Short mmCIF file of C-alpha atoms in Angstrom, two decimals:
data_model
loop_
_atom_site.label_atom_id
_atom_site.label_comp_id
_atom_site.label_asym_id
_atom_site.label_seq_id
_atom_site.Cartn_x
_atom_site.Cartn_y
_atom_site.Cartn_z
CA MET Y 1 85.67 90.65 76.46
CA ASN Y 2 89.46 90.86 76.37
CA PRO Y 3 91.54 92.17 79.27
CA SER Y 4 92.14 95.63 77.84
CA SER Y 5 90.64 99.10 77.77
CA LYS Y 6 87.56 97.43 76.24
CA HIS Y 7 86.31 96.48 79.71
CA PRO Y 8 82.60 97.37 79.69
CA TRP Y 9 83.12 99.45 82.85
CA HIS Y 10 86.36 101.03 81.63
CA ARG Y 11 85.18 104.58 82.15
CA GLN Y 12 84.47 103.87 85.83
CA LEU Y 13 87.31 101.42 86.44
CA HIS Y 14 90.40 102.86 84.78
CA PRO Y 15 91.51 105.00 87.78
CA PHE Y 16 91.57 101.82 89.91
CA GLY Y 17 93.70 99.61 87.66
CA LEU Y 18 96.72 97.77 89.07
CA TYR Y 19 100.06 98.19 87.31
CA ARG Y 20 103.41 96.62 88.04
CA ALA Y 21 106.57 98.72 87.90
CA GLU Y 22 107.07 98.06 84.19
CA GLY Y 23 103.44 98.89 83.43
CA SER Y 24 103.68 102.11 85.43
CA HIS Y 25 106.82 103.14 83.57
CA ASN Y 26 105.07 102.36 80.28
CA LEU Y 27 102.14 104.61 81.22
CA ASP Y 28 104.53 107.46 81.99
CA ARG Y 29 106.51 106.86 78.80
CA ALA Y 30 103.39 106.77 76.63
CA THR Y 31 102.10 109.98 78.20
CA ILE Y 32 105.44 111.70 77.57
CA GLU Y 33 106.17 110.36 74.10
CA ASN Y 34 102.71 109.88 72.59
CA PHE Y 35 100.69 112.54 74.37
CA GLY Y 36 103.30 115.27 74.62
CA ILE Y 37 103.28 115.93 78.36
CA PRO Y 38 106.94 116.25 79.48
CA GLY Y 39 108.22 114.12 82.34
CA GLU Y 40 109.10 117.32 84.15
CA CYS Y 41 105.41 118.25 84.18
CA LEU Y 42 104.34 114.84 85.48
CA MET Y 43 106.90 115.18 88.27
CA GLU Y 44 105.66 118.67 89.12
CA ILE Y 45 102.04 117.50 89.24
CA ALA Y 46 102.89 114.50 91.42
CA GLY Y 47 104.90 116.65 93.83
CA THR Y 48 102.17 119.29 93.94
CA ARG Y 49 99.53 116.69 94.87
CA VAL Y 50 101.71 115.53 97.76
CA ALA Y 51 102.74 118.99 98.98
CA ASP Y 52 99.14 120.21 98.94
CA TRP Y 53 98.00 117.19 100.95
CA ILE Y 54 100.78 117.56 103.52
CA GLN Y 55 100.20 121.31 103.88
CA HIS Y 56 96.51 120.67 104.50
CA HIS Y 57 97.11 117.99 107.13
CA GLU Y 58 100.19 119.30 108.95
CA SER Y 59 100.33 122.39 111.17
CA PHE Y 60 101.46 125.70 109.65
CA ASN Y 61 104.75 125.61 111.59
CA ALA Y 62 105.49 121.91 111.01
CA ARG Y 63 109.08 120.80 110.44
CA GLY Y 64 109.78 118.06 107.95
CA ILE Y 65 112.55 115.84 106.66
CA ILE Y 66 112.70 114.96 102.96
CA LEU Y 67 114.73 111.91 101.90
CA ALA Y 68 115.70 112.13 98.23
CA GLY Y 69 117.18 109.37 96.10
CA LYS Y 70 118.81 109.49 92.68
CA GLY Y 71 115.91 108.36 90.47
CA ASN Y 72 112.51 109.83 89.64
CA ASN Y 73 111.38 109.17 93.20
CA GLY Y 74 114.08 111.58 94.33
CA GLY Y 75 112.91 114.10 91.73
CA ASP Y 76 109.40 113.93 93.19
CA ALA Y 77 110.91 114.49 96.64
CA TYR Y 78 112.72 117.65 95.51
CA VAL Y 79 109.46 119.03 94.11
CA VAL Y 80 107.72 118.31 97.41
CA ALA Y 81 110.54 119.99 99.35
CA ARG Y 82 110.48 123.14 97.20
CA LEU Y 83 106.69 123.53 97.35
CA LEU Y 84 106.48 122.94 101.10
CA HIS Y 85 109.22 125.52 101.54
CA GLU Y 86 107.20 127.95 99.42
CA TYR Y 87 104.15 127.18 101.58
CA GLY Y 88 106.12 128.29 104.66
CA LEU Y 89 106.97 124.91 106.21
CA GLU Y 90 110.51 124.23 107.43
CA VAL Y 91 111.95 121.29 105.51
CA ARG Y 92 115.40 119.73 105.31
CA VAL Y 93 116.54 117.50 102.48
CA HIS Y 94 118.85 114.55 103.12
CA SER Y 95 120.32 112.38 100.39
CA LEU Y 96 122.66 109.43 99.94
CA VAL Y 97 123.88 110.69 96.56
CA HIS Y 98 125.76 113.75 95.39
CA LEU Y 99 124.06 116.29 93.16
CA ASN Y 100 126.45 115.50 90.31
CA SER Y 101 125.16 111.93 90.12
CA LEU Y 102 121.60 113.04 89.38
CA LYS Y 103 120.21 113.08 85.86
CA GLY Y 104 117.33 114.50 83.83
CA ASP Y 105 114.25 115.75 85.63
CA THR Y 106 115.62 114.70 89.02
CA TYR Y 107 118.72 116.90 88.56
CA LEU Y 108 116.53 119.75 87.31
CA ASN Y 109 114.32 119.65 90.39
CA ALA Y 110 117.28 119.37 92.74
CA GLN Y 111 118.68 122.54 91.18
CA ARG Y 112 115.32 124.24 91.58
CA TRP Y 113 115.32 123.29 95.25
CA LEU Y 114 118.76 124.86 95.68
CA SER Y 115 117.68 127.96 93.77
CA VAL Y 116 115.03 128.81 96.37
CA GLY Y 117 117.59 128.62 99.16
CA GLY Y 118 117.27 124.94 99.97
CA GLU Y 119 120.17 122.77 101.10
CA ILE Y 120 121.02 119.10 100.60
CA THR Y 121 122.72 117.23 103.43
CA LEU Y 122 124.64 114.20 102.18
CA LEU Y 123 124.44 111.17 104.42
CA SER Y 124 127.13 109.22 102.54
CA ASP Y 125 130.88 109.53 103.05
CA ILE Y 126 132.42 107.46 100.30
CA ASP Y 127 136.02 108.27 101.12
CA GLY Y 128 135.58 107.57 104.81
CA LYS Y 129 136.47 111.17 105.70
CA GLU Y 130 133.96 112.90 107.92
CA GLU Y 131 134.63 116.33 106.43
CA GLU Y 132 134.01 115.21 102.84
CA SER Y 133 130.73 114.08 101.23
CA HIS Y 134 130.94 113.23 97.57
CA LEU Y 135 129.96 110.35 95.33
CA ASP Y 136 132.37 107.85 93.89
CA LYS Y 137 130.75 105.73 91.18
CA LYS Y 138 132.55 102.56 92.09
CA LYS Y 139 131.63 102.70 95.75
CA ALA Y 140 128.14 103.97 95.06
CA ASN Y 141 127.41 100.48 93.79
CA ASP Y 142 128.92 98.92 96.88
CA ALA Y 143 126.37 97.68 99.43
CA LYS Y 144 128.86 98.67 102.14
CA GLN Y 145 128.78 102.36 101.25
CA LEU Y 146 129.89 104.30 104.33
CA LEU Y 147 127.70 106.84 106.07
CA ASN Y 148 128.86 110.33 106.93
CA LYS Y 149 128.86 110.16 110.73
CA PRO Y 150 128.47 113.90 111.46
CA ALA Y 151 125.69 114.13 108.89
CA LEU Y 152 124.07 111.03 110.39
CA THR Y 153 124.22 112.60 113.85
CA HIS Y 154 122.67 115.75 112.44
CA PHE Y 155 119.96 113.64 110.79
CA SER Y 156 119.18 111.88 114.08
CA LYS Y 157 118.76 115.21 115.85
CA ALA Y 158 116.52 116.49 113.08
CA LEU Y 159 114.48 113.31 113.25
CA ALA Y 160 113.95 113.79 116.99
CA THR Y 161 112.32 117.19 116.44
CA ALA Y 162 110.56 116.57 113.10
CA ASP Y 163 106.81 116.58 112.66
CA PHE Y 164 106.85 114.57 109.43
CA ILE Y 165 109.21 112.75 107.10
CA VAL Y 166 108.87 112.08 103.37
CA ASP Y 167 110.48 109.02 101.78
CA GLY Y 168 111.63 109.56 98.21
CA LEU Y 169 114.66 107.27 98.27
CA ILE Y 170 113.88 104.40 95.90
CA GLY Y 171 110.26 104.21 94.68
CA ILE Y 172 109.19 101.50 92.26
CA GLY Y 173 112.65 100.96 90.76
CA ILE Y 174 113.82 98.48 93.38
CA LYS Y 175 115.00 95.15 91.97
CA SER Y 176 117.32 93.76 94.66
CA PRO Y 177 117.74 93.96 98.45
CA ILE Y 178 118.49 97.46 99.71
CA SER Y 179 122.08 98.45 100.54
CA ALA Y 180 123.48 98.27 104.06
CA SER Y 181 123.69 102.07 104.29
CA LEU Y 182 120.09 102.53 103.21
CA GLU Y 183 118.99 99.80 105.59
CA GLU Y 184 120.72 101.68 108.42
CA ILE Y 185 118.90 104.90 107.56
CA ILE Y 186 115.52 103.16 107.36
CA SER Y 187 116.12 101.30 110.61
CA LEU Y 188 117.04 104.56 112.32
CA ILE Y 189 113.75 106.10 111.17
CA ASN Y 190 111.56 103.12 112.02
CA ASN Y 191 113.11 102.72 115.48
CA SER Y 192 113.32 106.39 116.40
CA VAL Y 193 111.73 107.35 119.72
CA ASN Y 194 109.87 110.02 117.76
CA THR Y 195 108.56 107.63 115.11
CA GLY Y 196 105.20 107.13 116.79
CA ILE Y 197 104.56 110.87 116.83
CA ILE Y 198 105.62 112.07 113.39
CA ASN Y 199 103.71 111.34 110.20
CA LYS Y 200 105.67 109.24 107.73
CA TYR Y 201 104.87 109.69 104.04
CA ALA Y 202 106.09 107.51 101.17
CA LEU Y 203 106.20 108.64 97.55
CA ASP Y 204 104.64 105.99 95.28
CA ILE Y 205 105.73 103.10 97.52
CA PRO Y 206 107.76 102.79 100.74
CA SER Y 207 111.46 102.29 100.03
CA GLY Y 208 112.29 98.60 100.40
CA ILE Y 209 108.87 97.24 99.36
CA HIS Y 210 108.75 95.52 95.98
CA PRO Y 211 106.00 97.23 93.95
CA ASP Y 212 104.98 94.08 92.06
CA ILE Y 213 104.86 91.45 94.80
CA GLY Y 214 104.83 93.40 98.08
CA VAL Y 215 107.85 91.62 99.56
CA CYS Y 216 110.16 93.53 101.91
CA MET Y 217 113.60 93.64 100.30
CA GLY Y 218 115.66 93.58 103.49
CA ASP Y 219 114.09 96.41 105.48
CA ALA Y 220 111.48 98.96 104.45
CA PHE Y 221 110.29 102.44 105.35
CA SER Y 222 107.22 102.07 107.56
CA ALA Y 223 104.78 104.66 106.19
CA ASP Y 224 101.58 106.03 107.65
CA PHE Y 225 100.54 107.29 104.22
CA THR Y 226 101.64 106.29 100.73
CA PHE Y 227 100.98 108.63 97.81
CA CYS Y 228 100.21 106.61 94.70
CA PHE Y 229 101.19 108.23 91.39
CA GLY Y 230 99.38 107.05 88.25
CA GLY Y 231 98.79 103.30 88.25
CA ILE Y 232 98.03 101.57 91.55
CA LYS Y 233 100.80 99.18 92.59
CA PRO Y 234 99.94 95.55 93.42
CA GLY Y 235 102.57 95.60 96.18
CA TYR Y 236 100.32 97.78 98.33
CA PHE Y 237 98.04 94.80 98.95
CA LEU Y 238 100.42 91.82 98.86
CA GLU Y 239 102.70 90.17 101.43
CA ASP Y 240 104.43 92.86 103.55
CA GLY Y 241 102.85 95.75 101.64
CA PRO Y 242 99.81 96.32 103.87
CA SER Y 243 102.03 96.49 106.97
CA TYR Y 244 104.34 99.15 105.50
CA CYS Y 245 102.17 101.26 103.18
CA GLY Y 246 99.63 102.63 105.63
CA GLN Y 247 96.76 104.54 104.02
CA ILE Y 248 96.94 104.75 100.23
CA ILE Y 249 96.28 108.22 98.81
CA ARG Y 250 95.72 108.26 95.05
CA CYS Y 251 97.32 111.18 93.21
CA GLU Y 252 95.90 111.29 89.71
CA LEU Y 253 98.24 112.22 86.88
CA PRO Y 254 97.09 113.41 83.41
CA ILE Y 255 97.53 109.97 81.85
CA PRO Y 256 94.91 109.46 79.11
CA SER Y 257 92.44 106.72 79.98
CA SER Y 258 92.94 105.24 76.51
CA PHE Y 259 96.50 104.32 77.54
CA LYS Y 260 95.26 102.32 80.54
CA GLU Y 261 94.77 98.63 79.84
CA ALA Y 262 94.79 97.00 83.26
CA HIS Y 263 93.09 93.66 83.80
CA GLN Y 264 93.41 93.80 87.60
CA PHE Y 265 91.51 96.34 89.71
CA ILE Y 266 91.05 97.17 93.35
CA ILE Y 267 87.51 97.12 94.72
CA ASP Y 268 86.61 100.66 95.68
CA GLU Y 269 83.30 102.11 96.81
CA GLU Y 270 83.55 104.93 94.27
CA TRP Y 271 83.50 102.79 91.14
CA VAL Y 272 81.17 100.20 92.66
CA GLN Y 273 78.52 102.86 93.22
CA ASN Y 274 79.02 104.30 89.74
CA VAL Y 275 78.76 100.93 88.05
CA GLU Y 276 75.73 99.95 90.14
CA GLY Y 277 73.96 102.91 88.60
CA LEU Y 278 74.56 101.36 85.19
CA GLU Y 279 73.78 97.76 86.09
CA ALA Y 280 70.09 96.94 86.04
CA PRO Y 281 68.89 94.50 88.69
CA ILE Y 282 67.55 91.20 87.42
CA ARG Y 283 64.09 92.14 88.62
CA LYS Y 284 63.20 95.68 89.61
CA LYS Y 285 60.77 94.70 92.34
CA ARG Y 286 59.93 91.52 94.26
CA ASN Y 287 56.24 90.83 93.71
CA HIS Y 288 56.34 87.75 95.91
CA LYS Y 289 58.98 85.70 97.73
CA TYR Y 290 59.84 83.55 94.70
CA SER Y 291 59.84 86.29 92.05
CA GLN Y 292 63.62 86.80 92.16
CA GLY Y 293 64.34 83.10 92.35
CA VAL Y 294 65.19 80.71 95.15
CA ILE Y 295 68.54 80.03 96.78
CA HIS Y 296 68.73 76.24 97.04
CA ILE Y 297 71.33 75.19 99.64
CA ILE Y 298 72.19 71.50 99.46
CA SER Y 299 73.40 70.18 102.80
CA GLY Y 300 74.10 66.67 103.74
CA ALA Y 301 76.47 65.73 106.56
CA VAL Y 302 75.55 65.31 110.19
CA GLY Y 303 77.96 67.18 112.45
CA MET Y 304 78.58 69.93 109.86
CA THR Y 305 75.17 71.54 109.75
CA GLY Y 306 76.52 74.79 111.22
CA ALA Y 307 78.05 75.66 107.85
CA THR Y 308 74.67 75.37 106.15
CA ILE Y 309 72.99 77.40 108.88
CA TYR Y 310 75.48 80.27 108.50
CA ALA Y 311 75.13 80.26 104.69
CA ALA Y 312 71.33 80.25 104.87
CA LYS Y 313 71.16 82.99 107.51
CA SER Y 314 73.61 85.09 105.50
CA ALA Y 315 71.56 84.80 102.30
CA TRP Y 316 68.43 85.70 104.23
CA ALA Y 317 70.13 88.67 105.91
CA GLN Y 318 71.25 90.00 102.51
CA GLY Y 319 67.63 90.17 101.38
CA ALA Y 320 67.02 86.91 99.54
CA GLY Y 321 63.28 86.38 99.04
CA ALA Y 322 63.38 82.62 99.53
CA VAL Y 323 66.02 80.25 100.87
CA GLN Y 324 65.39 76.52 100.56
CA ILE Y 325 67.40 73.84 102.35
CA ILE Y 326 67.61 70.49 100.53
CA CYS Y 327 68.84 67.91 103.01
CA PRO Y 328 68.47 64.30 104.14
CA LYS Y 329 65.15 63.74 105.90
CA GLY Y 330 67.02 62.81 109.07
CA LEU Y 331 68.19 66.43 109.44
CA LEU Y 332 64.87 68.17 108.86
CA ASN Y 333 64.07 68.65 112.55
CA LEU Y 334 67.44 70.25 113.18
CA TYR Y 335 67.00 72.78 110.38
CA ASP Y 336 63.38 73.43 111.38
CA PHE Y 337 64.67 74.48 114.80
CA HIS Y 338 67.57 76.69 113.63
CA LEU Y 339 66.14 78.08 110.38
CA PRO Y 340 62.42 78.76 110.82
CA GLU Y 341 62.55 81.41 108.07
CA THR Y 342 63.64 78.97 105.37
CA VAL Y 343 61.86 76.26 103.41
CA LYS Y 344 63.12 72.74 104.03
CA VAL Y 345 62.81 69.83 101.62
CA GLY Y 346 63.93 66.38 102.72
CA VAL Y 347 65.21 63.66 100.43
CA GLY Y 348 65.87 59.98 100.92
CA LEU Y 349 64.71 57.85 103.82
CA ASP Y 350 63.47 59.19 107.14
CA ASP Y 351 66.58 58.13 109.06
CA GLU Y 352 69.21 59.25 106.53
CA THR Y 353 71.63 61.98 107.67
CA LYS Y 354 74.02 62.10 104.71
CA LEU Y 355 73.51 62.91 101.06
CA GLY Y 356 74.88 60.76 98.28
CA HIS Y 357 74.79 60.12 94.57
CA HIS Y 358 71.58 58.11 94.91
CA HIS Y 359 69.81 61.37 95.85
CA SER Y 360 70.94 63.26 92.75
CA GLN Y 361 67.87 62.77 90.57
CA GLU Y 362 65.52 63.59 93.43
CA ILE Y 363 67.49 66.79 94.09
CA LEU Y 364 67.53 67.74 90.40
CA ASN Y 365 63.76 67.32 90.29
CA ILE Y 366 63.40 69.70 93.26
CA LEU Y 367 65.73 72.23 91.65
CA SER Y 368 63.74 72.18 88.43
CA LYS Y 369 60.52 73.24 90.16
CA LYS Y 370 61.69 76.74 91.12
CA ASN Y 371 64.24 78.83 89.27
CA GLY Y 372 67.10 80.27 91.22
CA LEU Y 373 70.61 79.41 92.27
CA CYS Y 374 72.16 76.31 93.79
CA LEU Y 375 74.74 76.57 96.59
CA LEU Y 376 76.65 73.37 97.24
CA GLY Y 377 79.49 72.66 99.63
CA PRO Y 378 78.92 74.04 103.14
CA GLY Y 379 78.13 71.09 105.39
CA LEU Y 380 78.31 68.57 102.52
CA GLY Y 381 81.23 66.38 103.57
CA ARG Y 382 83.83 64.70 101.38
CA SER Y 383 82.60 61.15 101.29
CA GLU Y 384 82.74 59.29 97.99
CA LYS Y 385 78.96 59.44 97.75
CA ALA Y 386 78.97 63.22 98.35
CA MET Y 387 81.60 63.71 95.64
CA LYS Y 388 79.56 61.69 93.14
CA LEU Y 389 76.50 63.76 93.97
CA THR Y 390 78.52 66.93 93.33
CA LEU Y 391 79.71 65.60 89.97
CA SER Y 392 76.14 64.81 88.95
CA LEU Y 393 74.90 68.30 89.81
CA ILE Y 394 77.79 70.03 88.04
CA GLU Y 395 77.13 67.97 84.92
CA LYS Y 396 73.33 68.29 84.85
CA TYR Y 397 72.20 71.47 86.64
CA PRO Y 398 71.85 74.30 84.06
CA GLY Y 399 71.30 77.17 86.48
CA PRO Y 400 73.79 79.33 88.40
CA LEU Y 401 75.92 77.10 90.63
CA LEU Y 402 78.05 78.26 93.56
CA LEU Y 403 80.55 75.72 94.88
CA ASP Y 404 82.38 76.12 98.17
CA ALA Y 405 84.18 74.07 100.78
CA ASP Y 406 83.85 70.27 100.37
CA SER Y 407 82.28 70.37 96.91
CA LEU Y 408 85.52 71.85 95.48
CA TYR Y 409 87.26 68.51 95.92
CA ALA Y 410 85.10 66.96 93.19
CA LEU Y 411 86.34 69.31 90.46
CA SER Y 412 88.46 68.09 87.56
CA PRO Y 413 89.07 69.22 83.96
CA PRO Y 414 86.76 66.55 82.47
CA ILE Y 415 83.78 67.44 84.66
CA LEU Y 416 84.23 71.19 84.01
CA LYS Y 417 84.07 70.48 80.29
CA LYS Y 418 80.86 68.44 80.67
CA ARG Y 419 78.82 71.07 82.49
CA PRO Y 420 75.92 72.79 80.66
CA ARG Y 421 77.03 75.70 78.50
CA GLU Y 422 74.50 78.07 80.06
CA GLN Y 423 75.61 77.27 83.61
CA LYS Y 424 77.27 80.13 85.50
CA LEU Y 425 79.74 78.45 87.82
CA VAL Y 426 81.35 80.24 90.76
CA ILE Y 427 83.88 78.60 93.09
CA SER Y 428 85.26 80.19 96.27
CA PRO Y 429 88.32 78.33 97.60
CA HIS Y 430 90.50 79.40 100.49
CA LYS Y 431 94.26 79.04 100.05
CA GLY Y 432 94.43 75.38 101.05
CA GLU Y 433 91.54 74.43 98.80
CA PHE Y 434 93.02 76.41 95.94
CA ALA Y 435 96.35 74.60 96.27
CA HIS Y 436 94.44 71.34 95.80
CA LEU Y 437 92.53 72.75 92.81
CA LEU Y 438 95.75 73.96 91.23
CA SER Y 439 97.24 70.47 91.29
CA THR Y 440 93.99 68.98 89.96
CA LEU Y 441 93.04 71.50 87.28
CA THR Y 442 96.56 72.37 86.08
CA PRO Y 443 98.61 69.22 86.76
CA ASP Y 444 101.48 70.47 84.59
CA CYS Y 445 101.90 73.61 86.70
CA LYS Y 446 104.86 73.41 89.09
CA CYS Y 447 103.93 76.65 90.88
CA GLU Y 448 104.17 76.29 94.67
CA LEU Y 449 102.14 79.42 95.50
CA SER Y 450 104.93 80.71 97.74
CA ILE Y 451 103.67 84.29 97.36
CA GLU Y 452 100.18 85.74 97.03
CA ILE Y 453 100.60 87.10 93.50
CA GLU Y 454 101.20 83.55 92.25
CA ARG Y 455 97.90 82.43 93.78
CA ILE Y 456 96.03 85.28 92.09
CA GLU Y 457 97.67 84.80 88.70
CA ARG Y 458 96.93 81.07 88.70
CA ALA Y 459 93.32 81.76 89.72
CA GLU Y 460 93.03 84.19 86.80
CA TYR Y 461 94.42 81.57 84.45
CA ILE Y 462 92.05 78.81 85.64
CA ALA Y 463 88.99 81.09 85.57
CA LYS Y 464 89.69 82.08 81.98
CA LYS Y 465 90.64 78.58 80.85
CA PHE Y 466 87.46 76.93 82.13
CA GLY Y 467 85.06 79.87 81.77
CA ILE Y 468 84.22 80.15 85.47
CA TRP Y 469 84.40 82.70 88.27
CA ILE Y 470 86.86 82.11 91.10
CA VAL Y 471 86.69 83.97 94.41
CA SER Y 472 90.22 83.20 95.60
CA LYS Y 473 90.21 83.94 99.32
CA GLY Y 474 93.41 85.26 100.86
CA ILE Y 475 95.28 88.52 101.43
CA PRO Y 476 93.91 90.02 99.27
CA THR Y 477 90.82 88.13 98.14
CA ALA Y 478 90.67 88.23 94.34
CA ILE Y 479 87.53 87.77 92.26
CA CYS Y 480 88.61 86.34 88.90
CA SER Y 481 86.27 86.36 85.90
CA PRO Y 482 86.06 84.16 82.79
CA GLU Y 483 87.04 87.20 80.69
CA GLY Y 484 90.44 87.50 82.37
CA PHE Y 485 89.70 90.34 84.79
CA SER Y 486 90.23 90.27 88.54
CA TYR Y 487 89.01 92.52 91.35
CA TRP Y 488 91.03 92.70 94.57
CA THR Y 489 89.87 93.55 98.07
CA GLN Y 490 91.88 96.25 99.82
CA TYR Y 491 90.72 95.55 103.36
CA ASP Y 492 92.18 93.33 106.08
CA THR Y 493 90.86 89.86 105.22
CA THR Y 494 92.55 88.30 108.26
CA LEU Y 495 89.37 89.24 110.16
CA PHE Y 496 87.61 86.47 108.24
CA ASN Y 497 90.26 83.74 108.65
CA ARG Y 498 88.14 81.67 111.03
CA ILE Y 499 85.65 78.86 110.63
CA GLY Y 500 82.22 80.04 109.55
CA PHE Y 501 83.13 83.25 107.74
CA GLY Y 502 83.52 81.47 104.40
CA ASP Y 503 79.99 80.08 104.75
CA VAL Y 504 78.68 83.56 105.49
CA LEU Y 505 80.38 84.89 102.36
CA SER Y 506 78.88 82.06 100.28
CA GLY Y 507 75.38 83.00 101.42
CA SER Y 508 76.04 86.66 100.64
CA MET Y 509 77.33 85.85 97.16
CA ALA Y 510 74.31 83.68 96.45
CA ALA Y 511 71.93 86.48 97.45
CA MET Y 512 73.77 89.05 95.34
CA MET Y 513 73.87 86.75 92.31
CA LEU Y 514 70.09 86.61 92.30
CA GLU Y 515 69.83 90.36 92.65
CA LYS Y 516 72.46 91.58 90.15
CA SER Y 517 72.50 91.07 86.40
CA SER Y 518 76.32 90.91 86.42
CA VAL Y 519 78.06 88.06 88.24
CA ASP Y 520 81.19 90.22 88.54
CA MET Y 521 79.21 92.92 90.34
CA ALA Y 522 77.37 90.41 92.52
CA LEU Y 523 80.62 88.92 93.84
CA VAL Y 524 82.24 92.31 94.30
CA LYS Y 525 79.21 93.60 96.15
CA ALA Y 526 79.05 90.56 98.45
CA CYS Y 527 82.67 91.02 99.53
CA GLN Y 528 82.21 94.74 99.98
CA GLN Y 529 79.03 94.40 102.04
CA ASN Y 530 80.56 91.80 104.36
CA TRP Y 531 83.46 94.15 105.05
CA GLU Y 532 81.25 97.19 105.60
CA GLN Y 533 79.05 95.24 108.00
CA ALA Y 534 82.12 93.95 109.86
CA GLN Y 535 83.42 97.52 110.24
CA LYS Y 536 80.16 98.67 111.81
CA ILE Y 537 80.24 95.79 114.28
CA LEU Y 538 83.88 96.39 115.24
CA MET Y 539 83.08 100.01 116.07
CA VAL Y 540 81.14 98.77 119.13
CA ASN Y 541 82.52 95.25 119.68
CA ALA Y 542 86.11 94.16 120.25
CA HIS Y 543 85.65 90.89 118.37
CA LEU Y 544 83.81 89.64 115.30
CA SER Y 545 82.05 86.31 114.86
CA PRO Y 546 80.20 84.81 111.88
CA ALA Y 547 76.96 85.09 113.84
CA ASP Y 548 77.40 88.88 113.99
CA LEU Y 549 77.24 89.13 110.20
CA VAL Y 550 74.02 87.17 109.74
CA LYS Y 551 71.77 89.19 111.99
CA LYS Y 552 69.06 90.90 109.97
#
């Protein structure tokens, strides 16, 4: 597969593709130029989606403030203002730019707003005279553009009595830090005494948030709801984005699916359910405990057995038919006590409590007796002997192999090239582990992973280069496939940034990999189920622990 519209799940996935600002503009341009839908129509549809949603969720006598900029985002805002006015809501439009500076569809929709009796209050006073409000091109580019003080006072009073506010100031066109005047307006809104009461809506993306990387460009409009037009913006889920975007509401535009060629997608219950209906399970029904294969968890370091216990309990809780612990014989009693539901197989001498390279052939012989999946890493340790054992298993084990935690430190380009061709290898590093992998697997890369998008893009590159799956844990977690696709979580992953949660996820992924015929779907489903289970627990408990997620 190539990262294009040829994705085997394209029909289900295309509404959930991620597009940067340039990609979003290209979708609009292609729809206008190659499909014949005018930009004016796209703007009208986008504004209608927003106005209908606001009318449905606000009271019939709600009063709103519309902030309109000079670009297409401002044009959308004028459509929203006109339609809400037609619906009977009281709205006031405020702008930093004069009508004469508007162009194209934005100018057209501003004129339409005026034609239905609307007014535009200018917040800028370029000449420094309070009684005048007009745009001067030279000073419009000046970050120190003055604000019209009477208009600003009027805006503050309107803000104090408003029920909602719509941000259409910048949109996805931002490329540099916002101006001082715009920053003052946004700060006034965010710090208003009324801000906790009114609903704040952003059109496409909150002004001040970079749509590609999610970074706040000075200050940013703090939205409760963000209406997404066309392609979903990566900035919603990166860096500052989640803190400023609020709830994302998708507003579909009539962009042909054949124009959509995203290789990054958000994980959403809608498409997951649809694709699950297409994906056949590996085995329709478990005839006995071994019929779907065995999850072999290799554990071998005294003092770190908790990681193995969490992984095993998680796999069992997710419905695995058989979980087998392969460990030094010196740890058998401990696992017998904590994991009575699992099979335990000891290797080495009776008093050994650590695994090493000298156990590799014995372990491979055990693995060969029952088909399934091998999970290596939780509770393994990073001793030289443990690393050599890991290398041996990567090189010789032909079945599905899931590496996490300590085992990741054994990876290198040579060993990845030696592994069996039929082996399906999944690795799940957290940010610190991934930084180590980046320096090991791509030594020529000088990327410092200063922002989340760099982590995801490098994970995509490594997954495709070496033909493996990478579950790159972070905010967001990204599942990267060998074909060049990635699937992003859209939930708050900070809930899982504590010891033990990574082991729980490893067990869940192992169980799903035995159940699903697609590794992509298995990994997506594991992440989704962990989050759904966490949500149910947090509805009754104030805190979440790894133990909560492994109760069956």
